Short mmCIF file of C-alpha atoms in Angstrom, two decimals:
data_model
loop_
_atom_site.label_atom_id
_atom_site.label_comp_id
_atom_site.label_asym_id
_atom_site.label_seq_id
_atom_site.Cartn_x
_atom_site.Cartn_y
_atom_site.Cartn_z
CA UNK A 148 34.68 58.96 40.22
CA UNK A 149 37.76 60.58 41.95
CA UNK A 150 40.04 62.68 40.41
CA UNK A 151 43.53 61.25 40.42
CA UNK A 152 46.27 62.78 42.46
CA UNK A 153 47.98 65.36 40.92
CA UNK A 154 51.89 65.06 40.31
CA UNK A 155 53.70 67.31 42.20
CA UNK A 156 55.49 70.48 40.26
CA UNK A 157 58.97 70.60 39.80
CA UNK A 158 59.20 73.34 42.41
CA UNK A 159 57.49 71.23 44.98
CA UNK A 160 59.87 68.28 44.45
CA UNK A 161 62.88 70.62 44.60
CA UNK A 162 61.51 71.73 47.94
CA UNK A 163 60.91 68.21 49.05
CA UNK A 164 64.41 67.40 47.98
CA UNK A 165 66.03 70.77 49.82
CA UNK A 166 64.06 69.68 52.85
CA UNK A 167 65.52 66.02 53.20
CA UNK A 168 69.11 67.30 52.31
CA UNK A 169 68.57 69.58 55.42
CA UNK A 170 67.53 66.61 57.53
CA UNK A 171 70.23 64.20 56.41
CA UNK A 172 73.49 63.71 58.08
CA UNK A 173 76.76 62.66 56.33
CA UNK A 174 77.04 59.86 58.88
CA UNK A 175 73.65 58.65 57.75
CA UNK A 176 74.87 58.41 54.17
CA UNK A 177 78.01 56.62 55.25
CA UNK A 178 76.34 53.93 57.28
CA UNK A 179 74.05 53.50 54.49
CA UNK A 180 76.79 53.41 52.03
CA UNK A 181 78.60 50.49 54.24
CA UNK A 182 75.48 48.29 54.59
CA UNK A 183 74.99 48.77 50.56
CA UNK A 184 78.32 47.59 49.90
CA UNK A 185 78.06 44.75 52.34
CA UNK A 186 74.80 43.63 50.94
CA UNK A 187 75.97 43.83 47.57
CA UNK A 188 79.03 42.25 48.26
CA UNK A 189 77.30 39.20 49.44
CA UNK A 190 75.55 38.92 46.17
CA UNK A 191 78.84 39.60 44.35
CA UNK A 192 80.23 36.44 46.46
CA UNK A 193 77.05 34.32 45.75
CA UNK A 194 76.47 33.80 49.37
CA UNK A 195 72.45 34.58 49.03
CA UNK A 196 70.42 31.67 47.36
CA UNK A 197 69.81 32.52 43.70
CA UNK A 198 73.02 34.69 43.43
CA UNK A 199 75.38 32.11 42.26
CA UNK A 200 75.21 33.40 38.77
CA UNK A 201 76.04 36.86 39.96
CA UNK A 202 79.44 35.74 41.66
CA UNK A 203 82.05 38.56 40.64
CA UNK A 204 85.28 38.41 42.69
CA UNK A 205 86.32 41.99 41.09
CA UNK A 206 83.15 43.62 42.41
CA UNK A 207 83.57 41.54 45.73
CA UNK A 208 86.90 42.95 46.24
CA UNK A 209 85.95 46.56 45.61
CA UNK A 210 82.84 46.08 47.90
CA UNK A 211 85.18 44.84 50.56
CA UNK A 212 87.81 47.67 50.16
CA UNK A 213 84.96 50.30 50.02
CA UNK A 214 83.38 49.03 53.29
CA UNK A 215 86.80 48.88 54.88
CA UNK A 216 87.74 52.22 53.95
CA UNK A 217 84.45 53.75 55.46
CA UNK A 218 84.29 51.45 58.74
CA UNK A 219 86.39 53.43 60.71
CA UNK A 220 84.08 56.63 59.83
CA UNK A 221 80.99 54.87 60.83
CA UNK A 222 81.91 52.77 63.91
CA UNK A 223 81.25 55.49 66.52
CA UNK A 224 77.97 56.12 65.07
CA UNK A 225 76.87 52.25 64.97
CA UNK A 226 77.89 51.54 68.56
CA UNK A 227 76.95 47.82 69.38
CA UNK A 228 75.96 47.59 65.76
CA UNK A 229 79.31 48.01 64.66
CA UNK A 230 80.35 44.46 65.68
CA UNK A 231 77.41 42.95 63.22
CA UNK A 232 79.21 45.01 60.26
CA UNK A 233 82.35 43.72 61.19
CA UNK A 234 81.28 40.07 61.28
CA UNK A 235 79.63 40.64 57.71
CA UNK A 236 82.53 42.01 56.48
CA UNK A 237 84.59 39.43 57.70
CA UNK A 238 82.40 36.80 56.07
CA UNK A 239 82.71 38.27 52.86
CA UNK A 240 86.49 38.49 53.07
CA UNK A 241 86.50 35.01 53.75
CA UNK A 242 84.20 34.13 50.84
CA UNK A 243 86.67 36.27 48.69
CA UNK A 244 89.64 34.33 49.92
CA UNK A 245 87.93 30.94 49.31
CA UNK A 246 86.86 32.34 45.61
CA UNK A 247 90.13 33.90 44.87
CA UNK A 248 92.06 30.42 45.89
CA UNK A 249 89.99 28.59 43.51
CA UNK A 250 87.52 27.29 46.18
CA UNK A 251 84.66 27.57 44.29
CA UNK A 252 81.59 27.66 46.72
CA UNK A 253 82.15 30.94 48.52
CA UNK A 254 79.46 29.36 51.28
CA UNK A 255 81.68 26.32 51.62
CA UNK A 256 78.72 24.47 50.35
CA UNK A 257 79.67 20.87 51.15
CA UNK A 258 82.71 19.07 52.39
CA UNK A 259 85.17 20.84 55.02
CA UNK A 260 84.44 24.51 54.46
CA UNK A 261 87.83 25.52 55.62
CA UNK A 262 89.85 25.48 58.87
CA UNK A 263 87.96 26.41 61.78
CA UNK A 264 88.86 26.04 65.39
CA UNK A 265 86.44 24.66 68.01
CA UNK A 266 83.37 26.77 68.84
CA UNK A 267 82.91 30.52 68.49
CA UNK A 268 85.06 33.02 70.11
CA UNK A 269 84.25 36.26 72.31
CA UNK A 270 80.79 34.60 73.28
CA UNK A 271 79.46 35.11 69.91
CA UNK A 272 77.97 32.14 68.07
CA UNK A 273 79.61 31.62 64.73
CA UNK A 274 77.69 29.75 61.77
CA UNK A 275 79.26 26.60 61.10
CA UNK A 276 81.35 25.98 57.91
CA UNK A 277 79.32 25.32 55.03
CA UNK A 278 75.98 27.15 56.77
CA UNK A 279 74.88 30.40 55.91
CA UNK A 280 74.95 33.41 58.56
CA UNK A 281 71.76 34.93 59.90
CA UNK A 282 72.05 37.33 57.11
CA UNK A 283 72.29 34.94 54.28
CA UNK A 284 69.72 32.46 55.96
CA UNK A 285 66.87 35.33 56.15
CA UNK A 286 67.17 36.54 52.37
CA UNK A 287 66.72 39.84 53.58
CA UNK A 288 69.00 42.76 53.71
CA UNK A 289 70.66 43.71 56.95
CA UNK A 290 69.88 47.03 58.40
CA UNK A 291 71.68 48.34 61.43
CA UNK A 292 69.47 48.19 64.65
CA UNK A 293 66.99 45.97 63.18
#
């Protein structure tokens, strides 16, 4: 019979926390915050399947504004991944506009998901109206660089 692992002491936990703080960079926290705001905003927009009952325009607006405020600070750190963040933020802004205008379904669900010019711009493939983007269709949280 093996002995169960002992719990770390408060001193050991404090030392581990201090070591983590030494390693952590402010940019890492800012990037994680932006990603968290975008993911939470997606839930508050009801974009992911099964989150329709979580729709909250006020919370969505705060998530958008928070991500917009932090984005200029993290774009240099993100490099090429900044385009994905900007795209996700744009999707949240469009969802908010649709919800705020009384459009109901944020995902466009059904007829005519809104005005859309022909095809994608800038060589990027845009989701068709009423179809979820890559983050929403996977059901997973988006993490930069993965």
